[in-house]
Structures are given as C-alpha cells and as structure tokens.
Tab-separated table of C-alpha atoms and ligand atoms in Angstrom:
chain	number	residue	atom	x	y	z
T	1	MET	CA	-7.534	7.179	-42.009
T	2	THR	CA	-8.038	3.413	-42.432
T	3	LEU	CA	-10.079	1.454	-39.946
T	4	VAL	CA	-6.992	-0.410	-38.774
T	5	GLY	CA	-5.149	2.862	-38.334
T	6	SER	CA	-7.865	4.408	-36.189
T	7	LEU	CA	-8.233	1.229	-34.137
T	8	ALA	CA	-4.529	1.187	-33.427
T	9	LEU	CA	-4.745	4.795	-32.381
T	10	THR	CA	-7.630	4.135	-29.993
T	11	VAL	CA	-5.910	1.138	-28.456
T	12	GLY	CA	-2.706	3.152	-28.195
T	13	CYS	CA	-4.519	5.952	-26.339
T	14	GLN	CA	-6.276	3.515	-24.050
T	15	ARG	CA	-2.974	1.920	-23.176
T	16	SER	CA	-1.236	5.179	-22.311
T	17	VAL	CA	-4.215	6.268	-20.189
T	18	ASP	CA	-4.014	2.958	-18.306
T	19	GLN	CA	-0.320	3.385	-17.676
T	20	GLN	CA	-0.527	6.151	-15.081
T	21	TYR	CA	-0.253	5.747	-11.343
T	22	ILE	CA	-3.425	6.875	-9.601
T	23	SER	CA	-3.205	9.110	-6.524
T	24	SER	CA	-4.970	8.039	-3.353
T	25	ALA	CA	-8.195	9.831	-2.426
T	26	ALA	CA	-6.392	11.524	0.477
T	27	VAL	CA	-4.146	13.467	-1.927
T	28	GLY	CA	-7.241	14.966	-3.545
T	29	GLN	CA	-8.278	16.466	-0.187
T	30	LEU	CA	-5.122	18.623	0.071
T	31	GLU	CA	-4.757	22.261	-0.997
T	32	PRO	CA	-4.038	22.417	-4.758
T	33	GLU	CA	-0.504	23.735	-4.094
T	34	LEU	CA	0.325	20.809	-1.806
T	35	GLN	CA	-1.258	18.319	-4.196
T	36	LYS	CA	1.164	19.586	-6.818
T	37	VAL	CA	4.163	19.065	-4.539
T	38	VAL	CA	3.009	15.530	-3.664
T	39	HIS	CA	2.609	14.649	-7.347
T	40	GLU	CA	6.021	16.086	-8.190
T	41	GLN	CA	7.744	14.313	-5.326
T	42	LEU	CA	6.157	10.950	-6.130
T	43	ARG	CA	7.075	11.304	-9.766
T	44	LYS	CA	10.619	12.269	-8.877
T	45	ARG	CA	11.108	9.377	-6.413
T	46	SER	CA	8.981	6.600	-7.942
T	47	GLY	CA	8.777	7.547	-11.629
T	48	THR	CA	5.962	6.342	-13.861
T	49	PRO	CA	4.794	2.868	-14.911
T	50	ARG	CA	6.955	3.185	-18.032
T	51	GLU	CA	9.970	4.680	-16.265
T	52	PRO	CA	9.631	3.292	-12.745
T	53	LYS	CA	12.037	4.004	-9.901
T	54	LEU	CA	12.556	2.092	-6.681
T	55	ILE	CA	13.258	4.256	-3.647
T	56	GLY	CA	16.612	3.258	-2.160
T	57	ALA	CA	17.483	0.962	-5.086
T	58	THR	CA	20.957	-0.287	-5.897
T	59	PRO	CA	22.015	0.292	-9.540
T	60	GLU	CA	21.529	-3.439	-10.120
T	61	GLU	CA	17.915	-3.299	-8.938
T	62	THR	CA	17.247	-0.163	-10.960
T	63	ALA	CA	18.504	-1.933	-14.080
T	64	GLN	CA	15.984	-4.766	-13.781
T	65	LEU	CA	13.052	-2.602	-12.681
T	66	LYS	CA	11.668	-1.995	-16.165
T	67	HIS	CA	11.715	-5.707	-16.756
T	68	GLY	CA	9.917	-6.163	-13.428
T	69	ALA	CA	7.236	-3.689	-14.518
T	70	GLU	CA	6.715	-5.729	-17.684
T	71	VAL	CA	6.436	-9.015	-15.749
T	72	TYR	CA	3.980	-7.263	-13.423
T	73	ARG	CA	1.878	-5.960	-16.316
T	74	ARG	CA	1.560	-9.460	-17.751
T	75	ASN	CA	1.017	-11.430	-14.528
T	76	CYS	CA	-0.157	-9.273	-11.646
T	77	GLU	CA	-1.802	-6.069	-12.825
T	78	GLN	CA	-5.221	-7.584	-13.571
T	79	CYS	CA	-5.613	-8.254	-9.843
T	80	HIS	CA	-3.244	-5.892	-8.016
T	81	GLY	CA	-3.814	-2.869	-10.312
T	82	VAL	CA	-1.434	-0.506	-12.140
T	83	THR	CA	-0.740	1.446	-8.931
T	84	GLY	CA	-0.618	-1.655	-6.715
T	85	ASP	CA	-3.833	-0.563	-4.987
T	86	GLY	CA	-5.348	-4.056	-5.226
T	87	ASN	CA	-7.952	-2.704	-7.590
T	88	GLY	CA	-7.244	-4.370	-10.922
T	89	PRO	CA	-10.168	-5.207	-13.226
T	90	ALA	CA	-10.474	-8.752	-11.793
T	91	ALA	CA	-10.359	-7.644	-8.155
T	92	GLN	CA	-14.063	-6.929	-7.664
T	93	TYR	CA	-14.866	-10.631	-8.129
T	94	LEU	CA	-12.329	-11.891	-5.597
T	95	THR	CA	-12.541	-12.718	-1.879
T	96	PRO	CA	-10.195	-12.098	-0.205
T	97	ARG	CA	-9.282	-9.082	-2.300
T	98	PRO	CA	-5.836	-8.856	-3.907
T	99	ARG	CA	-3.382	-7.078	-1.644
T	100	ASP	CA	-3.275	-3.287	-1.761
T	101	TYR	CA	0.511	-2.864	-1.501
T	102	ARG	CA	0.426	0.855	-0.760
T	103	ARG	CA	0.118	0.530	3.016
T	104	GLY	CA	3.245	-1.609	3.226
T	105	VAL	CA	1.172	-4.088	5.275
T	106	PHE	CA	1.722	-7.762	4.434
T	107	LYS	CA	0.142	-10.766	6.115
T	108	PHE	CA	2.510	-13.679	5.704
T	109	THR	CA	5.741	-12.598	7.297
T	110	SER	CA	8.530	-14.060	9.388
T	111	THR	CA	8.909	-10.787	11.306
T	112	PRO	CA	7.280	-9.526	14.532
T	113	TYR	CA	3.692	-8.272	14.504
T	114	GLY	CA	3.386	-4.841	12.927
T	115	SER	CA	6.683	-5.111	11.029
T	116	ARG	CA	7.347	-4.992	7.344
T	117	PRO	CA	8.074	-8.369	5.697
T	118	ARG	CA	11.523	-9.656	4.742
T	119	ARG	CA	12.331	-10.046	1.067
T	120	GLU	CA	12.227	-13.821	1.566
T	121	ASP	CA	8.622	-13.589	2.776
T	122	LEU	CA	7.455	-11.781	-0.355
T	123	MET	CA	9.396	-14.193	-2.550
T	124	ARG	CA	7.754	-17.103	-0.794
T	125	THR	CA	4.295	-15.671	-1.564
T	126	ILE	CA	5.268	-15.158	-5.205
T	127	ASP	CA	6.707	-18.691	-5.462
T	128	GLN	CA	3.944	-20.537	-3.616
T	129	GLY	CA	0.938	-18.250	-3.993
T	130	VAL	CA	-1.564	-18.005	-1.142
T	131	THR	CA	-3.247	-21.397	-0.828
T	132	GLY	CA	-7.026	-21.208	-0.666
T	133	THR	CA	-7.169	-17.770	-2.354
T	134	SER	CA	-6.913	-16.584	-5.955
T	135	MET	CA	-3.257	-15.576	-5.492
T	136	PRO	CA	-1.462	-17.966	-7.906
T	137	ALA	CA	1.943	-19.606	-7.473
T	138	PHE	CA	4.550	-18.233	-9.884
T	139	ARG	CA	7.362	-20.683	-9.280
T	140	LEU	CA	7.392	-21.577	-12.991
T	141	LEU	CA	8.477	-18.056	-13.947
T	142	PRO	CA	12.248	-17.768	-14.410
T	143	LYS	CA	14.048	-16.751	-11.231
T	144	GLN	CA	15.180	-13.512	-12.845
T	145	ASP	CA	11.557	-12.542	-13.589
T	146	ARG	CA	10.472	-13.286	-10.033
T	147	GLU	CA	13.297	-11.189	-8.554
T	148	ALA	CA	12.503	-8.341	-10.944
T	149	VAL	CA	8.761	-8.381	-10.250
T	150	LEU	CA	9.471	-8.451	-6.513
T	151	ASP	CA	11.520	-5.269	-6.913
T	152	TYR	CA	8.637	-3.746	-8.818
T	153	VAL	CA	6.188	-4.694	-6.027
T	154	LEU	CA	8.589	-2.942	-3.629
T	155	ALA	CA	8.639	0.119	-5.917
T	156	LEU	CA	4.817	0.287	-5.800
T	157	THR	CA	4.791	-0.325	-2.058
T	158	HIS	CA	7.382	2.364	-1.316
T	159	ARG	CA	5.510	4.789	-3.561
T	160	GLY	CA	2.320	4.150	-1.575
T	161	GLU	CA	4.076	4.401	1.775
T	162	LEU	CA	5.716	7.700	0.806
T	163	GLU	CA	2.407	9.043	-0.474
T	164	GLU	CA	0.773	8.281	2.869
T	165	LEU	CA	3.580	10.010	4.813
T	166	LEU	CA	3.561	13.034	2.476
T	167	VAL	CA	-0.176	13.463	2.940
T	168	ALA	CA	0.085	13.177	6.733
T	169	GLN	CA	2.915	15.720	6.783
T	170	ALA	CA	1.080	18.108	4.444
T	171	GLU	CA	-2.040	17.890	6.594
T	172	SER	CA	-0.266	18.523	9.891
T	173	GLU	CA	2.340	21.117	8.802
T	174	GLY	CA	0.715	22.685	5.756
T	175	GLU	CA	4.016	22.533	3.845
T	176	LEU	CA	6.434	19.993	2.370
T	177	PRO	CA	9.952	21.408	2.338
T	178	ASP	CA	12.651	19.290	0.650
T	179	GLU	CA	14.525	18.400	3.864
T	180	MET	CA	11.303	17.063	5.319
T	181	VAL	CA	10.638	14.924	2.249
T	182	GLU	CA	14.161	13.483	2.561
T	183	GLU	CA	13.365	12.484	6.122
T	184	LEU	CA	10.132	10.807	5.073
T	185	VAL	CA	11.936	8.863	2.347
T	186	ALA	CA	14.450	7.697	4.958
T	187	ALA	CA	11.596	6.715	7.279
T	188	VAL	CA	10.066	4.507	4.566
T	189	LEU	CA	13.371	2.703	4.045
T	190	ASP	CA	14.170	2.366	7.764
T	191	ARG	CA	11.158	0.165	8.405
T	192	TRP	CA	12.280	-2.264	5.691
T	193	THR	CA	15.896	-2.289	6.824
T	194	LEU	CA	14.760	-3.050	10.356
T	195	ALA	CA	12.450	-5.855	9.188
T	196	ALA	CA	15.246	-7.449	7.158
T	197	GLU	CA	17.100	-8.052	10.446
T	198	SER	CA	14.119	-9.126	12.556
T	199	GLU	CA	13.390	-12.704	11.600
T	200	VAL	CA	11.296	-14.380	14.291
T	201	ASP	CA	12.613	-17.793	15.184
T	202	ALA	CA	10.685	-20.277	17.257
T	203	ALA	CA	11.437	-19.722	20.952
T	204	SER	CA	11.994	-23.443	21.498
T	205	LYS	CA	12.744	-26.479	19.345
T	206	MET	CA	9.629	-28.230	18.086
T	207	PRO	CA	8.790	-31.259	20.210
T	208	PRO	CA	7.745	-34.411	18.301
T	209	ILE	CA	4.061	-34.505	17.352
T	210	THR	CA	2.185	-36.953	19.561
T	211	GLU	CA	-1.402	-37.459	20.638
T	212	GLU	CA	-0.470	-35.738	23.884
T	213	THR	CA	0.885	-32.574	22.228
T	214	ILE	CA	-2.227	-32.379	20.024
T	215	ALA	CA	-4.493	-32.827	23.037
T	216	ALA	CA	-2.529	-30.168	24.938
T	217	GLY	CA	-2.996	-27.813	21.966
T	218	ALA	CA	-6.730	-28.536	21.846
T	219	GLN	CA	-6.969	-27.575	25.498
T	220	ILE	CA	-5.038	-24.319	25.055
T	221	PHE	CA	-7.239	-23.520	22.048
T	222	GLN	CA	-10.230	-23.499	24.414
T	223	GLN	CA	-8.432	-21.897	27.389
T	224	ARG	CA	-7.024	-19.023	25.330
T	225	GLU	CA	-10.368	-18.526	23.646
T	226	CYS	CA	-9.193	-19.041	20.109
T	227	PHE	CA	-12.698	-20.456	19.626
T	228	LYS	CA	-14.247	-17.042	20.117
T	229	CYS	CA	-13.144	-16.249	16.580
T	230	HIS	CA	-12.358	-19.647	15.037
T	231	GLY	CA	-15.352	-21.526	16.443
T	232	ARG	CA	-15.314	-24.424	18.897
T	233	ASP	CA	-14.283	-26.865	16.193
T	234	GLY	CA	-11.873	-24.507	14.400
T	235	ARG	CA	-14.054	-24.144	11.348
T	236	GLY	CA	-13.814	-20.383	11.460
T	237	GLY	CA	-16.088	-17.413	11.320
T	238	LEU	CA	-17.847	-18.176	8.043
T	239	ALA	CA	-19.284	-21.503	9.165
T	240	GLY	CA	-20.378	-20.164	12.534
T	241	GLY	CA	-21.437	-16.683	11.513
T	242	ILE	CA	-18.863	-15.268	13.961
T	243	GLU	CA	-17.958	-11.677	13.070
T	244	VAL	CA	-14.528	-10.509	14.135
T	245	GLY	CA	-14.366	-7.171	12.338
T	246	ASN	CA	-12.601	-5.728	9.328
T	247	ASP	CA	-9.069	-5.959	8.050
T	248	ALA	CA	-6.775	-2.974	7.533
T	249	TRP	CA	-8.117	-2.624	3.990
T	250	GLY	CA	-11.673	-2.163	5.229
T	251	ARG	CA	-13.163	-5.559	4.357
T	252	LYS	CA	-14.834	-8.145	6.567
T	253	ASP	CA	-12.259	-10.694	7.622
T	254	PRO	CA	-13.733	-13.867	9.127
T	255	ALA	CA	-11.329	-16.026	11.138
T	256	ALA	CA	-9.666	-18.743	9.075
T	257	ASP	CA	-11.274	-22.173	8.723
T	258	LEU	CA	-8.481	-24.217	10.263
T	259	THR	CA	-10.065	-27.490	9.072
T	260	SER	CA	-10.083	-26.597	5.381
T	261	GLY	CA	-6.717	-28.225	4.703
T	262	MET	CA	-5.761	-25.021	2.866
T	263	LEU	CA	-3.961	-22.816	5.343
T	264	HIS	CA	-3.302	-19.491	3.634
T	265	GLY	CA	-0.048	-18.749	5.387
T	266	GLY	CA	1.666	-22.046	4.541
T	267	GLN	CA	1.367	-25.667	5.665
T	268	LEU	CA	4.728	-26.063	7.430
T	269	PRO	CA	4.813	-26.242	11.224
T	270	ILE	CA	7.025	-23.126	11.320
T	271	ASP	CA	4.480	-21.230	9.185
T	272	ILE	CA	1.654	-22.032	11.594
T	273	TYR	CA	3.902	-21.285	14.575
T	274	ARG	CA	4.629	-17.823	13.163
T	275	ARG	CA	0.948	-17.069	12.459
T	276	ILE	CA	0.114	-17.826	16.098
T	277	SER	CA	3.214	-16.274	17.614
T	278	SER	CA	3.379	-13.092	15.479
T	279	GLY	CA	-0.285	-12.741	14.494
T	280	ILE	CA	-1.341	-11.673	11.009
T	281	ASN	CA	-0.687	-8.039	10.077
T	282	GLY	CA	-3.680	-6.019	9.013
T	283	THR	CA	-6.201	-8.604	10.293
T	284	PRO	CA	-7.977	-9.307	13.602
T	285	MET	CA	-5.661	-12.328	14.207
T	286	PRO	CA	-3.681	-11.211	17.295
T	287	SER	CA	-0.089	-12.037	18.166
T	288	PHE	CA	0.255	-14.555	20.998
T	289	GLY	CA	4.067	-14.754	21.250
T	290	ALA	CA	4.342	-12.492	24.299
T	291	SER	CA	1.544	-14.180	26.200
T	292	PHE	CA	3.292	-17.555	25.867
T	293	ALA	CA	6.765	-16.214	26.684
T	294	ASP	CA	6.925	-18.347	29.862
T	295	ASN	CA	5.797	-21.487	28.018
T	296	PRO	CA	7.092	-21.487	24.419
T	297	ASP	CA	6.094	-25.131	23.882
T	298	ALA	CA	2.454	-24.038	24.137
T	299	VAL	CA	2.750	-22.399	20.709
T	300	TRP	CA	4.039	-25.711	19.320
T	301	HIS	CA	1.167	-27.561	20.963
T	302	LEU	CA	-1.293	-25.185	19.324
T	303	THR	CA	0.591	-25.698	16.054
T	304	HIS	CA	0.197	-29.468	16.376
T	305	TYR	CA	-3.502	-29.082	17.087
T	306	VAL	CA	-3.952	-26.781	14.061
T	307	LEU	CA	-2.065	-29.322	11.920
T	308	SER	CA	-4.341	-32.097	13.117
T	309	LEU	CA	-7.417	-29.953	12.376
T	310	ALA	CA	-6.054	-29.204	8.912
T	311	ASN	CA	-5.853	-32.931	8.233
T	312	GLN	CA	-9.309	-33.841	9.561
T	313	ARG	CA	-11.174	-33.692	6.270
T	314	ARG	CA	-8.460	-35.668	4.534
T	315	ARG	CA	-8.991	-38.362	7.121
T	316	GLY	CA	-12.677	-38.339	6.309
T	317	VAL	CA	-14.001	-36.519	9.399
T	318	GLN	CA	-17.458	-35.159	8.524
T	319	TYR	CA	-18.567	-31.799	9.793
T	320	PRO	CA	-22.226	-30.933	10.293
T	321	GLN	CA	-23.665	-28.139	8.139
T	322	GLY	CA	-23.651	-24.607	9.524
T	323	GLU	CA	-23.260	-23.630	13.183
T	324	THR	CA	-19.755	-24.284	14.370
T	325	ALA	CA	-19.786	-22.374	17.635
T	326	ALA	CA	-22.239	-24.843	19.186
T	327	VAL	CA	-20.171	-27.893	18.301
T	328	ASP	CA	-17.653	-29.079	20.842
T	329	ALA	CA	-13.942	-29.219	20.179
T	330	HIS	CA	-12.957	-32.218	18.172
T	331	ALA	CA	-11.250	-35.023	19.950
T	332	PRO	CA	-7.641	-35.141	18.837
T	333	ALA	CA	-6.818	-37.511	16.016
T	334	THR	CA	-6.815	-41.160	17.009
T	335	GLU	CA	-4.132	-42.291	14.616
T	336	THR	CA	-0.556	-41.307	15.406
T	337	PRO	CA	0.338	-38.534	12.993
T	338	SER	CA	3.557	-38.449	11.052
T	339	GLU	CA	6.370	-36.449	12.567
T	340	PRO	CA	7.438	-33.641	10.286
T	341	THR	CA	10.399	-31.512	11.174
T	342	THR	CA	9.806	-27.790	11.469
T	343	ASN	CA	10.668	-26.933	7.900
T	344	GLU	CA	9.222	-29.873	6.059
T	345	PRO	CA	5.647	-30.284	4.909
T	346	ALA	CA	3.566	-31.920	7.611
T	347	GLN	CA	1.813	-34.168	5.158
T	348	ALA	CA	3.055	-36.271	2.295
T	349	ASP	CA	0.354	-35.050	-0.037
T	350	PRO	CA	-0.096	-31.291	-0.457
T	351	ALA	CA	-2.294	-31.784	-3.551
T	352	PRO	CA	-5.346	-29.789	-2.369
T	353	ALA	CA	-3.080	-26.801	-1.887
T	354	GLU	CA	-2.044	-26.935	-5.533
T	355	GLU	CA	-5.643	-27.108	-6.688
T	356	ALA	CA	-6.666	-24.127	-4.645
T	357	ALA	CA	-3.940	-21.974	-6.117
T	358	LYS	CA	-5.349	-22.373	-9.639
N	401	HEC	C1	-5.922	-13.743	-9.755
N	401	HEC	C2	-5.545	-12.631	-8.932
N	401	HEC	C3	-4.086	-12.429	-8.553
N	401	HEC	C4	-2.993	-12.377	-9.392
N	401	HEC	C5	-2.953	-12.546	-10.899
N	401	HEC	C6	-1.877	-12.056	-8.531
N	401	HEC	N1	-2.270	-11.952	-7.225
N	401	HEC	FE1	-1.096	-11.516	-5.629
N	401	HEC	N2	-2.685	-11.697	-4.369
N	401	HEC	C7	-3.962	-11.986	-4.767
N	401	HEC	C8	-4.809	-12.074	-3.601
N	401	HEC	C9	-6.287	-12.384	-3.598
N	401	HEC	C10	-3.994	-11.814	-2.471
N	401	HEC	C11	-4.431	-11.728	-1.009
N	401	HEC	C12	-4.400	-13.055	-0.267
N	401	HEC	C13	-4.812	-12.910	1.188
N	401	HEC	O1	-5.144	-11.817	1.637
N	401	HEC	O2	-4.779	-13.924	1.898
N	401	HEC	C14	-2.668	-11.565	-3.012
N	401	HEC	C15	-1.574	-11.253	-2.212
N	401	HEC	C16	-0.314	-10.962	-2.706
N	401	HEC	C17	0.800	-10.544	-1.887
N	401	HEC	C18	0.758	-10.277	-0.391
N	401	HEC	C19	1.089	-11.453	0.514
N	401	HEC	C20	1.075	-11.042	1.985
N	401	HEC	O3	1.943	-11.505	2.751
N	401	HEC	O4	0.246	-10.226	2.399
N	401	HEC	C21	1.869	-10.343	-2.740
N	401	HEC	C22	3.268	-9.891	-2.364
N	401	HEC	C23	1.409	-10.663	-4.070
N	401	HEC	N3	0.084	-11.035	-4.018
N	401	HEC	C24	2.202	-10.568	-5.204
N	401	HEC	C25	1.750	-10.879	-6.497
N	401	HEC	C26	2.600	-10.812	-7.664
N	401	HEC	C27	4.040	-10.354	-7.662
N	401	HEC	C28	1.828	-11.197	-8.719
N	401	HEC	C29	2.258	-11.360	-10.170
N	401	HEC	C30	3.528	-12.053	-10.432
N	401	HEC	C31	0.496	-11.485	-8.210
N	401	HEC	N4	0.492	-11.279	-6.848
N	401	HEC	C32	-0.577	-11.901	-8.986
N	401	HEC	C33	-4.412	-12.189	-6.063
N	401	HEC	C34	-3.619	-12.187	-7.199
N	402	HEC	C1	-9.925	-11.864	17.482
N	402	HEC	C2	-10.150	-12.994	16.642
N	402	HEC	C3	-9.110	-14.119	16.637
N	402	HEC	C4	-8.591	-14.816	17.716
N	402	HEC	C5	-8.864	-14.603	19.195
N	402	HEC	C6	-7.730	-15.813	17.151
N	402	HEC	N1	-7.722	-15.726	15.787
N	402	HEC	FE1	-6.631	-16.888	14.524
N	402	HEC	N2	-7.276	-15.794	12.946
N	402	HEC	C7	-8.203	-14.775	12.997
N	402	HEC	C8	-8.425	-14.263	11.659
N	402	HEC	C9	-9.368	-13.128	11.279
N	402	HEC	C10	-7.602	-15.000	10.789
N	402	HEC	C11	-7.487	-14.852	9.265
N	402	HEC	C12	-6.538	-13.735	8.876
N	402	HEC	C13	-6.402	-13.610	7.354
N	402	HEC	O1	-5.623	-14.373	6.761
N	402	HEC	O2	-7.059	-12.745	6.802
N	402	HEC	C14	-6.886	-15.949	11.633
N	402	HEC	C15	-5.928	-16.845	11.165
N	402	HEC	C16	-5.303	-17.809	11.929
N	402	HEC	C17	-4.333	-18.754	11.442
N	402	HEC	C18	-3.757	-18.798	10.031
N	402	HEC	C19	-4.579	-19.695	9.170
N	402	HEC	C20	-4.065	-19.782	7.746
N	402	HEC	O3	-4.938	-19.889	6.853
N	402	HEC	O4	-2.848	-19.760	7.527
N	402	HEC	C21	-3.994	-19.568	12.492
N	402	HEC	C22	-3.028	-20.746	12.459
N	402	HEC	C23	-4.749	-19.123	13.638
N	402	HEC	N3	-5.524	-18.042	13.283
N	402	HEC	C24	-4.672	-19.708	14.903
N	402	HEC	C25	-5.226	-19.142	16.045
N	402	HEC	C26	-4.992	-19.647	17.381
N	402	HEC	C27	-4.215	-20.896	17.719
N	402	HEC	C28	-5.625	-18.783	18.229
N	402	HEC	C29	-5.645	-18.798	19.759
N	402	HEC	C30	-4.346	-18.895	20.437
N	402	HEC	C31	-6.271	-17.763	17.417
N	402	HEC	N4	-6.010	-18.022	16.111
N	402	HEC	C32	-7.026	-16.732	17.931
N	402	HEC	C33	-8.823	-14.296	14.132
N	402	HEC	C34	-8.551	-14.704	15.427
C-alpha cells in the first residue's frame, strides 16, 4: 500500500470513530440487558451522526437535518462535542464551558424559570452569540444553515433528554417496555410544546429611564440582597471572591459582573428584565418575578440600575482592584441616560459586545 493510501485509511478510520454518539456514564451503570435496550431505543429514535433523526420532527425538518449535522460539524462540534455534551476538543480551555445540551437546560430564555426555551431563544443565541463568552455569533451563516443547525441542536438535546429519562425508568422499574418508552418520548416533547406557548412578557410597560428610576433600582438591589452574590458595587463574584455555588453542569458559577458592559444574556432592557424576573436556568441566579408581583415596576427599576452599571466603565468610572463586597453601592449615573424602548439597544454603541464574541 502507498503511504498516501495508508494515511487516507487511517484518517478515514479516525473520522468514523469520531462520528459516534457517546452514551452518558449513567447508561454504563445499568444491567447489560437494559444498556442494550437503551442503546437500541436511542439509535431508533435519534439515529447516528451520519443518519440523524429528530424526535417529533416534521418531514420538512427531517429533510434538512443532515445538512444541519454538517453545519454543526463545521461550526459547533469543536466546542459542543459530537454528542452535544459540551465536551468538544476546545472545551477544556473555555470558561464558561460550552453548553451540554443533553439536559435540555438553557440559560437565555424568554420562558418561566425551569422551562425549556422557545425556538426563538435558541435562534437568538445562534445569531448573536453569548457576549462575554467564547460562544460566537453566527448571523453571517445563511438563514437556511442556521435553521438546520438549530434543528440538529434540538436532535442532540432530545436524544440527551430521552437518555436521561430511559436511565431513570430503567433504574426504578428494572425494565423498559415499548409502551413506556413511547410515554417517555411524549414527555420529552411535551416540555418543549409547553415552552413554545409560555413566553414571559413584562408585567408592566417600561417606564422611561430617569435618575430616579436608576436610584430606585440601586436601593432595591441592596434591599433584596442582590449584593450578596453580585457584590455591593455589582462587580460580581469573581472580583469579590464571593462563592455562590455550582451550576447544573457541576462547575463553579460566580455571579455576573454587571459592570463589565458585556451582559451575557443580551443588552436590551427586556433581556435584563427577563434575567431578573425569570432567573437563569441551571445557575444560582434565582427568579424574582413572583416576589415583585405586587410591584412590577421594581423589576424595571432594577433593569435601569443594571443598565447604568453596565455603562459605568464606558463612562470612565474607575473601579478599585479586588474586593468588591466592601465597596459601597455606586451612586447612580449623574448624566441623564438615553431612553431606549424595551426592544432597542440601550446604548448607541454595542462595539465591546462584538469584540467579546470573537
Ligand atoms: C468556541 C466555542 C463555541 C463554538 C464554536 C460554539 N459555541 Fe455555543 N456555546 C459556547 C459556550 C462557551 C456557551 C455557554 C455560554 C454560557 O454559559 O454563558 C455556548 C452556549 C450555546 C447555547 C446555549 C445558550 C443558552 O441559552 O444556554 C447554544 C444553543 C449554542 N451554544 C449553540 C451553538 C451552535 C449552534 C454553534 C455552532 C453553529 C455553537 N454554539 C458554536 C461555545 C461555543
Ligand atoms: C444566589 C446568588 C444570586 C442572587 C441573590 C442574585 N444573583 Fe444575579 N446572577 C447570579 C449568577 C450566578 C449569575 C450568572 C449566571 C450565568 O450566566 O451563569 C447572575 C446573573 C445575573 C444577571 C444576568 C447578567 C448577564 O450577564 O446577562 C442579572 C441581570 C442579574 N443577575 C441581576 C440580579 C439582580 C437584580 C438580583 C437581585 C434582585 C440578583 N441578580 C440576585 C447570582 C445571583
């Protein structure tokens, strides 16, 4: 055999080894018989990387799924991994880690706390990336590619969700009869159908941003003890060494630095409103919507305060090194801020966001 021939063979082998979905560790703990059923069911419902299937797909979605898998292989796999477990070759160098899709838990949603995201939420992440993290913006990919790769992300997510339910069922009942598997498949889909209809809208119309609303927000920030995690000046857990525990994927998750000018969940007032009102799935950031039910404007006031914090550095406010918890809350901005509407960027110049996404 020629050198080129044997090289091609090796590369070919490598490639086909890479192109298998990997089972979660929990599957390996089951009785061999049950492991076999789980593998068979997952293969039947979700296919393989080369012949993927999307649980609950329309024929139209199924048709573009292979294309989605190809877009994913080129643009996402190095971080999110072949199986969507967030464990691609680049992942070990990244903080925060790329999302492990298999739990079905997503952070930046427009749905109530604990819910699945809407399709629009995932598309927004793909279009805009996650500012301040390594998650890039893909808005330059053709629309068709973005739709297809989103379907493929859903295929990986549903596969992971079904795997988790199959393992739980196998552990508790010791068997996995077909009717039961059908029910579990339906349960996976139900959560997404429900989420699609559960968009959280602001409970009141956003009042105009004024010095008073910012000052009111600053006060609530202290009263409601946001500082216990975010630090007195909002600079977050890293600056102040404040530990708030792990995220759902088992990693330390310091509270966001609200002064960085690079809010991960989006820079629009409605984005910030939703983070405060609905919390952030899979992280220690709680949902405050219910506790402000009698005073919905309070969430807007907090939003205005967070916006003003996010603009501090741009205005040239200097922060001392280290310790944030000891520093007192910043006086609200002295200049009168611009007045964005809910769905428009709060600042004319989102340039730092673009940089961070690179
Ligand atoms: C350079 C690494 C990298 C690449 C490439 C990458 N991502 Fe990500 N992605 C991340 C990181 C890191 C996060 C987690 C951000 C966080 O937790 O705040 C993430 C999060 C996500 C999320 C979850 C958002 C949420 O609400 O929880 C989705 C969906 C996603 N990425 C889709 C994609 C798709 C689709 C592609 C390819 C078209 C892709 N990513 C490519 C690093 C990457
Ligand atoms: C128990 C700790 C904790 C408390 C209390 C808390 N947060 Fe958070 N918050 C977090 C963590 C952790 C994150 C980062 C989550 C992530 O993206 O991984 C966060 C993120 C946020 C974000 C999103 C930032 C971004 O980058 O998009 C906002 C806004 C926010 N918090 C506002 C508040 C406000 C306002 C309060 C009080 C009403 C509050 N938080 C109370 C832990 C907390």
